[in-house]
Coordinates of C-alpha atoms and ligand atoms in Angstrom, one line a residue:
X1 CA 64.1 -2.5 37.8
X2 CA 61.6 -5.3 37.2
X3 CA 58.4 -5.6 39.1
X4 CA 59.5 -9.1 40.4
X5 CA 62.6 -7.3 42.3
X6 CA 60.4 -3.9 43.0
X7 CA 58.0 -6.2 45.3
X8 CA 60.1 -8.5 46.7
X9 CA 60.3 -8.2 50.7
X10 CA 60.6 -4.2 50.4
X11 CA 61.6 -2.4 53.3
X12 CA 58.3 -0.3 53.0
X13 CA 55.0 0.2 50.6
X14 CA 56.6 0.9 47.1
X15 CA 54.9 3.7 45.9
X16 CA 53.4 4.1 42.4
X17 CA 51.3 6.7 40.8
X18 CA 48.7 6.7 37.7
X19 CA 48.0 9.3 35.1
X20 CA 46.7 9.7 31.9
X21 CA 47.3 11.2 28.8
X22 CA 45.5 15.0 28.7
X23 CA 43.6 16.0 25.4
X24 CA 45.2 19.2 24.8
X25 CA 48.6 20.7 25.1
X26 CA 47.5 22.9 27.8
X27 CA 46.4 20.0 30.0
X28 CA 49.9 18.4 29.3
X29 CA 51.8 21.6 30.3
X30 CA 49.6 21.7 33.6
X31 CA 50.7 17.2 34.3
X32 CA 53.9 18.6 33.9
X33 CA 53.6 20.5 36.9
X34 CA 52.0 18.1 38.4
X35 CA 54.7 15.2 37.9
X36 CA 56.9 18.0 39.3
X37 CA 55.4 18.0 42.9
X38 CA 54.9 14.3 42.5
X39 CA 58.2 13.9 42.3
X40 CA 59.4 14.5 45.4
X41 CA 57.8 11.5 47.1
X42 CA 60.2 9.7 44.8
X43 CA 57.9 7.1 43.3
X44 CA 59.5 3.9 41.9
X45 CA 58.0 4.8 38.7
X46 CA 54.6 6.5 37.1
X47 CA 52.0 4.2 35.1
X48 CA 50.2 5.9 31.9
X49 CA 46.9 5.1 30.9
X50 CA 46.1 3.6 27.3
X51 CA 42.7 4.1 25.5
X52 CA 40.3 1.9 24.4
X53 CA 40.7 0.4 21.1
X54 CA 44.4 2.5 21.1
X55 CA 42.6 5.6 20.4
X56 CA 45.2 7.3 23.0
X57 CA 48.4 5.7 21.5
X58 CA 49.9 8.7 20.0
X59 CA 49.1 10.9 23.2
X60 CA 50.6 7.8 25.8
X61 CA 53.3 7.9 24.0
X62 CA 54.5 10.9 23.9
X63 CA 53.6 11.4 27.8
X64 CA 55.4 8.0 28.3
X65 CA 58.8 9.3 26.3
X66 CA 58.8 12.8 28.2
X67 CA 58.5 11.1 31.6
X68 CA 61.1 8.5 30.8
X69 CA 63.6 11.2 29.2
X70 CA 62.8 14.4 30.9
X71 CA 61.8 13.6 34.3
X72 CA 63.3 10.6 34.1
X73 CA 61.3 8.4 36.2
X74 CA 60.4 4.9 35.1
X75 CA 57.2 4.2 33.4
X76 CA 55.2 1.3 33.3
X77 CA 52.9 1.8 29.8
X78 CA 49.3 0.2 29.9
X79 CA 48.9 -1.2 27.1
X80 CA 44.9 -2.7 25.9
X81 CA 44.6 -5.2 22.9
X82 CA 40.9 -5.7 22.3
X83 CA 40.7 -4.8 18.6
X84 CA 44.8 -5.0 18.0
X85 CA 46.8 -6.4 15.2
X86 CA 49.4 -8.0 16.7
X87 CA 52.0 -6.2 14.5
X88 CA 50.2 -2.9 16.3
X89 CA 51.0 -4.1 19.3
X90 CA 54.5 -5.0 18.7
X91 CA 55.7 -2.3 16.9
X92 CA 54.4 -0.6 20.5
X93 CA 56.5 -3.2 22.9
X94 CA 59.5 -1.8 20.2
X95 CA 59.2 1.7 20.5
X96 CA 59.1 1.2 24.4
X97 CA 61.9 -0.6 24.6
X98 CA 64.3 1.7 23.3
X99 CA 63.6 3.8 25.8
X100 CA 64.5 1.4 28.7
X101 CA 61.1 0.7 29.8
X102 CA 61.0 -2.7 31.6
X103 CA 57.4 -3.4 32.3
X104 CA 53.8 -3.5 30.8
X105 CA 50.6 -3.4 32.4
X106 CA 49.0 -5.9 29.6
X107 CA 45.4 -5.2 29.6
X108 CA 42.5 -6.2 27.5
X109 CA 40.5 -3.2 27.1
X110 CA 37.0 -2.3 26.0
X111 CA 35.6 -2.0 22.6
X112 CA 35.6 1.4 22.5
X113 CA 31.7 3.2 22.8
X114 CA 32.2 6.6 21.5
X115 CA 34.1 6.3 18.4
X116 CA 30.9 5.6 16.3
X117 CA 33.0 4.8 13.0
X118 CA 35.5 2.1 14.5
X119 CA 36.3 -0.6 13.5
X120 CA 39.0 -3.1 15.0
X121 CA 42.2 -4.0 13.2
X122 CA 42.1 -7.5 14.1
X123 CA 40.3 -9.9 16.5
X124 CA 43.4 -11.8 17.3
X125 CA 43.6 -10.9 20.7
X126 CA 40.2 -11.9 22.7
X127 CA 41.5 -11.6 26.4
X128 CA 44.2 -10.0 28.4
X129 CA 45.8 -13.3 28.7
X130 CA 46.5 -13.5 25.1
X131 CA 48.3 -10.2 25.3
X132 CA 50.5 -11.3 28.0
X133 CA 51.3 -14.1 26.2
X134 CA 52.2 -12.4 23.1
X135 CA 54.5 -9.6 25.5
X136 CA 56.1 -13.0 27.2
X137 CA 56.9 -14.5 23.5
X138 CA 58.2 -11.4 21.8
X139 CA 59.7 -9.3 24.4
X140 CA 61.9 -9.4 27.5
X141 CA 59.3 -6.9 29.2
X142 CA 58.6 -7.9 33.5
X143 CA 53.7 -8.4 32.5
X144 CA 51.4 -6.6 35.4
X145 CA 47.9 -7.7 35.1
X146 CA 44.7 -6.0 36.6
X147 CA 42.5 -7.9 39.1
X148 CA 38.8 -6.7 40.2
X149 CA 38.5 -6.8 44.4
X150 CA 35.0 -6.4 43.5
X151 CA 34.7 -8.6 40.2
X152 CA 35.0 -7.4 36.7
X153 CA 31.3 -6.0 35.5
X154 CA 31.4 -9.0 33.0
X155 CA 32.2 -12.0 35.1
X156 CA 29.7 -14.6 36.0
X157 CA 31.5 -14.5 40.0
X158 CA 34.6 -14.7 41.9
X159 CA 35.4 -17.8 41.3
X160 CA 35.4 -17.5 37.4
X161 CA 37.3 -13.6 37.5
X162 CA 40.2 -15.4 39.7
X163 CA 40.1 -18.3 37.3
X164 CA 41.5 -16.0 34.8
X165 CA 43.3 -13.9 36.9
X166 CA 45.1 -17.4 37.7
X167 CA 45.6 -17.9 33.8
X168 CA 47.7 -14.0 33.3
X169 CA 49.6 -15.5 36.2
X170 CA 50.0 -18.5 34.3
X171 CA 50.7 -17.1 30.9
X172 CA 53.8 -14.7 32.7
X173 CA 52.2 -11.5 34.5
X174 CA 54.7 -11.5 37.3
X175 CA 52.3 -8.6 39.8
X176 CA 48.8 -7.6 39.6
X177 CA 47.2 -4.2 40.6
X178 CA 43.8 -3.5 41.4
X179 CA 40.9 -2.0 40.3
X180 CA 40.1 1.0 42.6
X181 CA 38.3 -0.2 45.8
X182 CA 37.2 1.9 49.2
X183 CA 36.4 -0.9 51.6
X184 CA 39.7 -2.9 52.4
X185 CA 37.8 -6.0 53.6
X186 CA 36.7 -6.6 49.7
X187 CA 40.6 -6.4 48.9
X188 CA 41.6 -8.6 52.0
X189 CA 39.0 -11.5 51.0
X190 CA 40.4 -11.2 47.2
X191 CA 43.7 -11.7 48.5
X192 CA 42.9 -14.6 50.3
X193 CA 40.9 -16.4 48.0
X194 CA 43.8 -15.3 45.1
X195 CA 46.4 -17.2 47.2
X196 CA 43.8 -19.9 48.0
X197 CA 43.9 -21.1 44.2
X198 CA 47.2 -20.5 44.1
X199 CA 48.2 -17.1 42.9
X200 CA 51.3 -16.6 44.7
X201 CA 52.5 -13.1 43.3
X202 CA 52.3 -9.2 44.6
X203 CA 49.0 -8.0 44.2
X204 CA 49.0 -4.2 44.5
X205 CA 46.2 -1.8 45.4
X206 CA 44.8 0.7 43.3
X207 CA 43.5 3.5 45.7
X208 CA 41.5 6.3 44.2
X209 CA 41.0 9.4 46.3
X210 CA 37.4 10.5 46.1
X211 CA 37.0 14.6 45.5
X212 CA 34.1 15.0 43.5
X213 CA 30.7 13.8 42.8
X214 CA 30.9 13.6 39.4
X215 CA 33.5 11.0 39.5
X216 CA 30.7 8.6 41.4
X217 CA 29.3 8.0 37.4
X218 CA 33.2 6.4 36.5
X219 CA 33.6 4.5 39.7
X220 CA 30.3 2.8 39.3
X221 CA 31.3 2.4 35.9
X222 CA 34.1 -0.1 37.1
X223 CA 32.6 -2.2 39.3
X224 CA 33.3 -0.5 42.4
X225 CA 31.0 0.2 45.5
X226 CA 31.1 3.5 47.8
X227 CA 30.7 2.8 51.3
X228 CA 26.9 3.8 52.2
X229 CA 28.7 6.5 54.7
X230 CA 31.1 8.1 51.9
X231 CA 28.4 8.2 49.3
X232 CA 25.3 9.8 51.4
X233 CA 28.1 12.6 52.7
X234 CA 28.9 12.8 48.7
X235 CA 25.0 13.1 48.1
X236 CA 24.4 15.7 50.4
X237 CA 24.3 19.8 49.7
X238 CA 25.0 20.2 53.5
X239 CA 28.5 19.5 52.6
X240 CA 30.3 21.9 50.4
X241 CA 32.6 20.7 47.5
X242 CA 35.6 21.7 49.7
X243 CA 34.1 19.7 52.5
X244 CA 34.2 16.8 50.2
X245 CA 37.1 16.7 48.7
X246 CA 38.3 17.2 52.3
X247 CA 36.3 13.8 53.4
X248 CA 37.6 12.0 50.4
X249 CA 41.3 12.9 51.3
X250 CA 40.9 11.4 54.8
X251 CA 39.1 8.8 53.8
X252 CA 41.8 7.6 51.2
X253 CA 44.2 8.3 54.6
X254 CA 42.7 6.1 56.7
X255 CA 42.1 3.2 54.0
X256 CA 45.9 4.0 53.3
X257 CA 47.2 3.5 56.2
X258 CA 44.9 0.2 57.2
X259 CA 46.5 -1.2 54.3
X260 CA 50.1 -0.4 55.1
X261 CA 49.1 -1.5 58.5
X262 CA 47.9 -4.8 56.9
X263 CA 51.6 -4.7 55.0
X264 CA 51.0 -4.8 51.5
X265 CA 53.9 -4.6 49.6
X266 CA 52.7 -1.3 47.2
X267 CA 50.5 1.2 47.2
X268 CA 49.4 2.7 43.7
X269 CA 47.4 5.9 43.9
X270 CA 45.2 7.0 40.8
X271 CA 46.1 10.2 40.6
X272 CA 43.8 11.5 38.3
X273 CA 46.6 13.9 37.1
X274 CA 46.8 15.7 40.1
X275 CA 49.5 16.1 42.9
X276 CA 47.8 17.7 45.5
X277 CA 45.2 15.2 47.0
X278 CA 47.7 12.1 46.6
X279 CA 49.9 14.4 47.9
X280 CA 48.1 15.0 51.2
X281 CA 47.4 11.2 51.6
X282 CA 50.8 10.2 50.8
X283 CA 52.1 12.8 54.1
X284 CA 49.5 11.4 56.5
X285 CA 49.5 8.1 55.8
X286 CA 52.6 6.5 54.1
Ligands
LIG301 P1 40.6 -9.6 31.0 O1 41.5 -10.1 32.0 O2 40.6 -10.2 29.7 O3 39.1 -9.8 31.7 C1 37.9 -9.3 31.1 C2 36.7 -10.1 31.5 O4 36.8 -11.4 30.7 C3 36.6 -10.6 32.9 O5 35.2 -10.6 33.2 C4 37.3 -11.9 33.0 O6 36.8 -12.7 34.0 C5 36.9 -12.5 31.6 N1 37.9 -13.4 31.0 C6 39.3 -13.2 31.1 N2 39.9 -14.2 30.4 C7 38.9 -15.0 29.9 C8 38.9 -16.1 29.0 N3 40.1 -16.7 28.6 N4 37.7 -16.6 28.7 C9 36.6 -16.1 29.1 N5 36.5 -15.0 29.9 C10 37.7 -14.4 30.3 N6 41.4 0.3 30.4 C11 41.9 1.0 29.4 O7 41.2 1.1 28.3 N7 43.1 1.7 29.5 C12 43.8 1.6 30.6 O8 44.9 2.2 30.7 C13 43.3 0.8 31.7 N8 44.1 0.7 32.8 C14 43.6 -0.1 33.9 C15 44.4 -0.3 35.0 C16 44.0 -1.1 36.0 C17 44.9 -1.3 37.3 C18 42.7 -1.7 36.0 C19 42.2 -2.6 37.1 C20 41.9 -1.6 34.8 C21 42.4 -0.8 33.8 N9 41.6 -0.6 32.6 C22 42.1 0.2 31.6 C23 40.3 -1.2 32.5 C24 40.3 -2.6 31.8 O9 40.7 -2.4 30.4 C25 38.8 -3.1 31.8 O10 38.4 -3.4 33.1 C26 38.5 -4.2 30.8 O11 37.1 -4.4 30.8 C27 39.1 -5.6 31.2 O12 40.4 -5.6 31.0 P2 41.2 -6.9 31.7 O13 42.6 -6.7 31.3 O14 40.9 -7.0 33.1 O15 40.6 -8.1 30.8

């Protein structure tokens, strides 16, 4: 189905799940499993991560093609163009259309910072617009975009990052999904000011599940904040590792359910390749 129809007036949250590609076979076998107990909560499809510069394409791929064929959920590919020939890309859009897949997730991407020898294939594409221009003129493919709650790093303000957000919208993304984000208000006030300049399509939000310290580096990394609360409780050795992924499962559940509350059309849950956490928000709060 097409994200259009997917969000239009559904009857509840759609629920969508991310993972990426693992390194090594072993950490394949285990997202197997994983996808397995995923499953269940029948999830209108599964998004797979892309890296920087393409330097996962091979790996998404194959990920992509066993979920689609073997566990035959639907798949919505990212896809990042910084650094892309076009004919890269489309030989991409090709191979994922002959296996039925009917949406993208056109992204721009970041140069990538720890491959010290590469070097791009082309500078054709400069912004994520350009790519969803390119999917709109060479492929039937339904274009998600990303939007920053909390501004991409790079832009000047809010007012310039919804400017473009506006001009994916305007180049063919039919739904955008969202950077991760813990406080709802920063999601609420994005919404409104989105519709304000008049983006008028689904935007769905990205809801990472907080279990471990280490992933505070990443999140920061993105542009997102940690409520003071969440972060001191992260920060302190009082609480043990279980008590904290135990705090960031209840947190996600009670931003989950404000947002359902709020009645957002989707909820898409970084998984981070495993079932369990999403799992336990996903039975207390959807
Ligand atoms: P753009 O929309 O191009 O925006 C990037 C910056 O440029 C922003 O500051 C924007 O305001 C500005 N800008 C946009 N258009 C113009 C213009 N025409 N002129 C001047 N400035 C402009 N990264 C990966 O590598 N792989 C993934 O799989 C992946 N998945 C993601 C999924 C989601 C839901 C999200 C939110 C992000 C994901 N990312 C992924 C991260 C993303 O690639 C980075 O945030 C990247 O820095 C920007 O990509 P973008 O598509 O938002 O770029």
């Amino acid at each position: 189905m097409k994200l259009k129809d997917i969000y239009k007036n559904p009857k509840k949250p759609v629920l969508t799940f991310e993972v990426f590609p693992p390194k090594t076979q072993e950490g394949l076998d285990n997202l197997v499993k994983e996808i397995e107990r995923l499953k269940k909560f029948k999830p209108e499809f599964i998004s797979v991560t892309y890296g920087a510069g393409g330097s996962t394409q091979g790996r998404s791929l194959q990920l992509l093609e066993r979920i689609a064929k073997e566990d035959k959920i639907a798949v919505m590919p990212h896809l990042t163009c910084i650094g892309s020939s076009p004919e890269s890309i489309q030989k991409f859009l090709d191979i994922i259309k002959g296996w039925g897949v009917e949406s993208i997730l056109a992204l721009r991407g970041d140069i990538p910072q720890n491959i010290p020898d590469y070097v791009p294939e082309s500078d054709y594409f400069q912004h994520a617009s350009d790519l969803v221009k390119f999917t709109k003129e060479n492929s039937s493919l339904d274009i998600a975009v990303a939007g920053f709650p909390e501004i991409h790093p790079e832009a000047k303000d809010q007012a310039e990052d919804l400017k473009y957000l506006k001009l994916k919208v305007e180049k063919g993304a039919s739904t955008v999904f969202t950077q991760l984000f813990f406080n709802n208000d920063k999601y609420f006030k994005y919404l409104e000011l989105a519709r304000k300049i008049g983006v008028n399509v689904p935007i769905i939000p990205g809801i990472w599940t907080l279990t471990s310290q280490l992933q505070l580096k990443k999140i920061f990394e993105c542009g997102a904040k940690v409520p003071a609360e969440l972060l001191a409780k992260f920060e302190d050795p009082k609480y043990s590792d279980e008590d904290k992924r135990n705090i960031g499962v209840e947190s996600a559940i009670a931003q989950v359910k404000a947002l359902v509350k709020y009645g957002v059309p989707g909820i898409h849950l970084y998984t981070l390749n495993k079932a369990e956490y999403v799992s336990r928000v996903i039975k207390n709060a959807l």
